[in-house]
Amino acid sequence: MSGLVQTEDANLLVGYRDNDDAGVYQLSDDLALVTTADFITPPVNDPYLFGQIAAANALSDIYAMGGEPKVCLNLVCFPSRKLPPKQLQQIIAGALSKITEAGAVLAGGHSVEDDEPKFGLSVIGLVHPRRIWRNGGAQPGDALILTKPVGSGVLFNANLKKWVSAAAMQTCIATLIHLNRTAAEIMKRYAIHAATDVTGFGLGGHALEMAKASQATLCLTLADVPVLDEAGAMYRKGMSTGVNRANEKLLADHLRFARDYPDWQRQLLFDPQTSGGLLAALPADQATDLLAALHQAGVSAAAQIGEVVVDADSPGIIVA
């Protein structure tokens, strides 16, 4: 989008040039709008769960900027000649349950006829202009906190072959429909230097975005990364996703491993997430307290997965 020309507006605090999770437009000295749009294809057959996952995924961009979702619009692609209206109603009902849980409202939306169902939301939230979280700003010595486990991409693919246990899929879906609201609210009590949410580019890709935006090197401890049940086993079994290779290529010139890891374990870095967790950088002396607060509030998978380091090859990712 670098070739686009737009009239300059000093109130556009975060725009398309910033490669962040959402746009931010300042309205006054103490109020700004956070705006995003996101939609996905169905990762599950259940339309209600599809609506919940898609809504949680879209709302996450607002939380990743330190904002509070307020108003949502449905974005619907639906094959009305193939599927009954009841399925669309269930998708929207699932989304509405998450919108309501977020403390936001559904104001309407738009639908088009399409051969494949797609659903998501356009979301507007509010944030204080001086309390915006950006994906840049991580500082040497910062601890890196991840609030949800990775591995949903390979689990959904493996589930098509019925390789995944019912219990593991239930845990995966419960993780995806869990809003990042609680994690974000708790994180606001701490000095967050940088934040993003982990979605389609995988943990490695979104960590790289943070590294580039911060002009820093992120050192990830792979053994400390929380992983969904059976995700590693699916990679060991030979399963992958259609996105892993592209994500791995994206990281190729900016990623180095401090020691040898089997390929199945490396693939967890490239696994594309839907409605993934928040990745945050904050002063190391605040990390223990933040993790304790997250765990006490039910964000049980939250973990410290690394640190920001000084490195001559910065920006990039080191995996220890």
Coordinates of C-alpha atoms in Angstrom, one line a residue:
M1 CA 0.0 0.0 0.0
S2 CA 3.1 2.3 -0.1
G3 CA 1.9 3.7 -3.5
L4 CA -1.3 5.1 -2.0
V5 CA -1.5 8.9 -1.6
Q6 CA -3.8 10.3 1.1
T7 CA -4.4 13.7 2.5
E8 CA -2.3 14.1 5.7
D9 CA -4.3 14.3 8.9
A10 CA -2.5 14.8 12.2
N11 CA -5.4 13.1 14.0
L12 CA -4.7 9.8 12.3
L13 CA -2.3 8.4 15.0
V14 CA -2.1 4.9 13.5
G15 CA -2.8 4.2 9.9
Y16 CA -2.2 1.8 7.0
R17 CA 1.5 2.8 6.8
D18 CA 2.1 1.6 10.4
N19 CA 1.4 -2.1 9.9
D20 CA -0.3 -2.3 13.3
D21 CA -3.3 -4.3 14.5
A22 CA -5.9 -1.4 14.0
G23 CA -6.2 2.2 13.0
V24 CA -6.4 5.0 15.6
Y25 CA -8.0 8.4 15.0
Q26 CA -7.9 11.1 17.6
L27 CA -11.1 12.9 18.4
S28 CA -10.0 15.0 21.4
D29 CA -7.1 15.4 23.9
D30 CA -8.4 12.4 25.8
L31 CA -10.3 10.3 23.3
A32 CA -9.5 8.4 20.1
L33 CA -11.3 5.8 17.9
V34 CA -9.7 2.4 17.3
T35 CA -11.0 0.8 14.2
T36 CA -10.5 -2.6 12.5
A37 CA -12.1 -5.1 10.2
D38 CA -11.5 -8.9 10.0
F39 CA -13.3 -11.9 8.7
I40 CA -12.5 -15.6 8.2
T41 CA -13.7 -18.8 6.6
P42 CA -15.2 -21.4 8.9
P43 CA -12.7 -23.4 11.0
V44 CA -15.5 -25.5 12.4
N45 CA -18.8 -26.9 11.1
D46 CA -21.0 -25.5 13.9
P47 CA -22.3 -22.1 12.7
Y48 CA -22.8 -20.8 16.3
L49 CA -19.1 -21.6 17.2
F50 CA -18.0 -20.1 13.9
G51 CA -19.7 -16.8 14.8
Q52 CA -18.1 -16.8 18.2
I53 CA -14.6 -17.6 16.9
A54 CA -14.8 -15.0 14.1
A55 CA -16.1 -12.3 16.5
A56 CA -13.4 -13.0 19.1
N57 CA -10.8 -12.8 16.4
A58 CA -12.0 -9.4 15.2
L59 CA -12.5 -8.0 18.6
S60 CA -8.9 -9.0 19.5
D61 CA -7.4 -6.2 17.3
I62 CA -9.0 -3.6 19.5
Y63 CA -7.7 -5.2 22.7
A64 CA -4.2 -5.4 21.1
M65 CA -4.2 -1.6 20.8
G66 CA -5.2 -1.1 24.4
G67 CA -8.7 -0.1 23.4
E68 CA -12.3 -1.1 24.4
P69 CA -14.7 -2.3 21.7
K70 CA -17.9 -0.3 21.5
V71 CA -19.7 -0.8 18.1
C72 CA -19.6 -3.7 15.7
L73 CA -20.9 -4.3 12.2
N74 CA -21.3 -7.8 10.7
L75 CA -19.3 -8.7 7.5
V76 CA -21.1 -11.5 5.9
C77 CA -20.5 -13.7 2.8
F78 CA -23.0 -16.4 2.6
P79 CA -24.2 -19.0 -0.1
S80 CA -27.9 -18.5 0.5
R81 CA -28.8 -20.9 -2.4
K82 CA -26.8 -23.7 -0.7
L83 CA -27.3 -23.2 3.0
P84 CA -30.5 -22.5 5.0
P85 CA -31.1 -19.0 6.6
K86 CA -31.0 -20.7 10.0
Q87 CA -27.3 -21.3 9.7
L88 CA -26.7 -17.6 9.0
Q89 CA -28.8 -16.7 12.0
Q90 CA -26.7 -19.1 14.2
I91 CA -23.5 -17.5 13.0
I92 CA -24.8 -14.0 13.9
A93 CA -26.1 -15.3 17.2
G94 CA -22.7 -16.7 18.1
A95 CA -21.0 -13.4 17.2
L96 CA -23.6 -11.5 19.2
S97 CA -22.8 -13.5 22.3
K98 CA -19.1 -12.4 22.1
I99 CA -20.0 -8.8 21.2
T100 CA -22.2 -8.6 24.2
E101 CA -19.6 -10.3 26.4
A102 CA -17.1 -7.6 25.2
G103 CA -19.5 -4.9 26.4
A104 CA -20.1 -3.7 22.8
V105 CA -23.2 -3.5 20.6
L106 CA -24.1 -4.8 17.2
A107 CA -25.3 -1.9 15.0
G108 CA -25.9 -3.7 11.7
G109 CA -23.7 -4.9 8.9
H110 CA -23.5 -5.9 5.2
S111 CA -24.0 -9.2 3.4
V112 CA -23.1 -10.5 -0.1
E113 CA -23.8 -13.7 -1.9
D114 CA -20.7 -16.0 -2.0
D115 CA -20.0 -19.6 -2.8
E116 CA -18.2 -20.1 0.6
P117 CA -19.3 -18.7 4.0
K118 CA -17.1 -16.0 5.4
F119 CA -17.9 -14.0 8.5
G120 CA -16.3 -11.3 10.7
L121 CA -16.8 -7.9 12.1
S122 CA -15.9 -4.3 11.6
V123 CA -15.2 -3.0 15.1
I124 CA -14.9 0.5 16.5
G125 CA -13.4 1.0 20.0
L126 CA -12.2 3.8 22.2
V127 CA -8.8 4.5 23.6
H128 CA -7.0 7.3 25.3
P129 CA -4.5 8.8 22.8
R130 CA -1.6 8.6 25.2
R131 CA -2.4 5.0 26.2
I132 CA -2.3 3.3 22.9
W133 CA -0.4 0.1 22.6
R134 CA 1.7 -0.2 19.5
N135 CA 3.5 -3.2 18.1
G136 CA 6.7 -1.1 18.3
G137 CA 8.3 0.1 21.5
A138 CA 9.8 -3.0 23.0
Q139 CA 13.0 -2.2 24.9
P140 CA 16.1 -4.3 25.6
G141 CA 15.6 -6.1 28.9
D142 CA 11.8 -6.4 28.5
A143 CA 10.1 -9.6 29.2
L144 CA 7.8 -11.1 26.6
I145 CA 4.4 -12.4 27.7
L146 CA 2.0 -14.6 25.6
T147 CA -1.5 -15.0 26.9
K148 CA -2.8 -18.0 24.9
P149 CA -1.2 -21.2 23.6
V150 CA -0.4 -21.8 19.9
G151 CA -1.2 -24.7 17.6
S152 CA -4.8 -24.1 16.5
G153 CA -4.0 -24.1 12.8
V154 CA -2.6 -27.6 12.7
L155 CA -5.3 -29.0 15.0
F156 CA -8.0 -27.8 12.7
N157 CA -6.3 -29.3 9.7
A158 CA -5.6 -32.6 11.5
N159 CA -9.2 -32.7 12.8
L160 CA -10.4 -33.0 9.2
K161 CA -8.6 -36.4 9.2
K162 CA -10.1 -37.2 12.6
W163 CA -6.6 -37.4 14.1
V164 CA -7.4 -35.1 17.0
S165 CA -9.2 -36.3 20.1
A166 CA -12.5 -34.7 21.1
A167 CA -11.0 -33.4 24.3
A168 CA -8.1 -31.6 22.5
M169 CA -10.5 -30.0 20.0
Q170 CA -12.8 -28.9 22.8
T171 CA -9.9 -27.2 24.5
C172 CA -8.8 -25.6 21.3
I173 CA -12.2 -24.2 20.5
A174 CA -12.6 -23.0 24.1
T175 CA -9.3 -21.1 23.8
L176 CA -10.3 -19.5 20.5
I177 CA -13.7 -18.2 21.7
H178 CA -12.1 -16.8 24.9
L179 CA -11.9 -13.1 24.5
N180 CA -8.7 -11.2 25.2
R181 CA -10.7 -8.7 27.2
T182 CA -9.6 -9.9 30.6
A183 CA -5.9 -10.2 29.6
A184 CA -6.0 -6.6 28.2
E185 CA -7.7 -5.1 31.2
I186 CA -5.1 -6.6 33.5
M187 CA -2.2 -5.6 31.3
K188 CA -3.4 -2.0 31.5
R189 CA -2.2 -1.9 35.1
Y190 CA 1.4 -2.4 33.9
A191 CA 3.9 -0.5 31.8
I192 CA 3.3 -2.2 28.5
H193 CA 6.0 -1.1 26.0
A194 CA 4.6 -3.0 23.0
A195 CA 1.7 -5.3 22.2
T196 CA 0.1 -7.3 19.4
D197 CA -2.1 -10.2 18.9
V198 CA -1.0 -13.5 17.4
T199 CA -3.0 -14.5 14.4
G200 CA -2.4 -15.6 10.8
F201 CA 1.4 -15.0 10.6
G202 CA 1.9 -17.3 13.6
L203 CA 3.9 -16.5 16.8
G204 CA 7.1 -16.1 14.8
G205 CA 5.6 -13.7 12.2
H206 CA 3.9 -11.5 14.8
A207 CA 7.0 -11.5 17.0
L208 CA 9.0 -10.4 13.9
E209 CA 6.5 -7.5 13.3
M210 CA 7.2 -6.4 16.9
A211 CA 10.9 -6.7 16.5
K212 CA 11.0 -4.7 13.3
A213 CA 8.7 -2.0 14.7
S214 CA 10.8 -1.8 17.8
Q215 CA 14.2 -2.1 16.0
A216 CA 15.0 -4.8 18.5
T217 CA 15.8 -8.5 18.7
L218 CA 13.3 -10.8 20.4
C219 CA 14.8 -13.9 22.0
L220 CA 12.1 -16.6 22.3
T221 CA 12.5 -19.7 24.6
L222 CA 10.7 -22.3 22.6
A223 CA 10.3 -24.7 25.5
D224 CA 8.3 -21.9 27.4
V225 CA 5.8 -21.3 24.6
P226 CA 2.4 -22.6 25.7
V227 CA 1.1 -25.1 23.1
L228 CA -2.4 -26.5 22.7
D229 CA -2.9 -30.2 23.6
E230 CA -1.9 -32.6 20.7
A231 CA -0.6 -29.8 18.4
G232 CA 3.0 -30.9 18.6
A233 CA 1.9 -34.5 18.1
M234 CA 0.1 -33.5 14.9
Y235 CA 3.3 -32.0 13.5
R236 CA 5.3 -35.1 14.5
K237 CA 2.7 -37.1 12.6
G238 CA 3.3 -35.1 9.4
M239 CA 0.4 -32.7 9.5
S240 CA 0.8 -29.0 8.6
T241 CA -1.2 -26.1 7.2
G242 CA -1.3 -24.3 3.9
V243 CA 0.2 -21.2 5.6
N244 CA 3.2 -22.7 7.5
R245 CA 5.5 -22.6 4.5
A246 CA 4.7 -18.9 3.7
N247 CA 5.1 -17.9 7.3
E248 CA 8.5 -19.7 7.5
K249 CA 9.6 -18.0 4.3
L250 CA 8.6 -14.6 5.8
L251 CA 10.9 -15.2 8.7
A252 CA 13.8 -16.8 6.8
D253 CA 16.1 -13.8 6.8
H254 CA 15.3 -12.7 10.3
L255 CA 15.2 -15.9 12.3
R256 CA 18.0 -18.0 13.8
F257 CA 18.0 -20.9 16.2
A258 CA 20.5 -20.9 19.0
R259 CA 20.4 -24.7 19.0
D260 CA 19.0 -27.6 16.9
Y261 CA 15.2 -28.3 17.1
P262 CA 13.4 -31.0 15.2
D263 CA 11.3 -29.6 12.4
W264 CA 8.0 -30.5 14.0
Q265 CA 8.9 -28.2 17.0
R266 CA 10.0 -25.4 14.7
Q267 CA 6.7 -25.5 12.9
L268 CA 4.9 -24.4 16.0
L269 CA 6.4 -20.9 15.4
F270 CA 4.8 -20.8 12.0
D271 CA 1.4 -22.2 12.9
P272 CA -1.3 -19.7 11.8
Q273 CA -3.6 -18.7 14.7
T274 CA -7.2 -17.6 14.7
S275 CA -8.2 -15.5 17.7
G276 CA -4.8 -16.0 19.3
G277 CA -3.4 -14.5 22.4
L278 CA -1.8 -11.1 23.1
L279 CA 2.0 -10.9 22.9
A280 CA 3.3 -8.1 25.1
A281 CA 6.7 -6.6 26.1
L282 CA 7.0 -5.0 29.5
P283 CA 9.8 -4.3 32.1
A284 CA 11.2 -7.6 33.4
D285 CA 10.6 -6.6 37.0
Q286 CA 6.8 -6.5 36.3
A287 CA 6.5 -9.8 34.5
T288 CA 6.0 -12.0 37.6
D289 CA 3.3 -9.8 39.0
L290 CA 1.5 -9.6 35.6
L291 CA 1.6 -13.4 35.2
A292 CA 0.2 -13.9 38.7
A293 CA -2.6 -11.5 38.0
L294 CA -3.4 -13.1 34.7
H295 CA -3.4 -16.6 36.2
Q296 CA -5.6 -15.5 39.1
A297 CA -8.1 -14.0 36.6
G298 CA -8.4 -17.3 34.7
V299 CA -5.9 -16.5 31.9
S300 CA -4.2 -19.8 32.9
A301 CA -2.0 -20.4 29.8
A302 CA -0.2 -17.0 30.0
A303 CA 3.5 -17.5 30.1
Q304 CA 6.8 -15.6 29.8
I305 CA 8.2 -16.8 26.5
G306 CA 11.4 -14.8 26.2
E307 CA 13.0 -11.4 26.4
V308 CA 14.1 -8.4 24.3
V309 CA 17.9 -8.4 23.9
V310 CA 20.7 -6.3 22.5
D311 CA 21.9 -7.9 19.3
A312 CA 24.1 -6.7 16.4
D313 CA 21.8 -8.4 13.9
S314 CA 18.7 -6.6 15.1
P315 CA 15.9 -6.5 14.3
G316 CA 15.1 -10.2 14.3
I317 CA 14.2 -13.3 16.2
I318 CA 16.5 -15.7 18.1
V319 CA 15.0 -19.0 19.3
A320 CA 16.8 -20.4 22.3

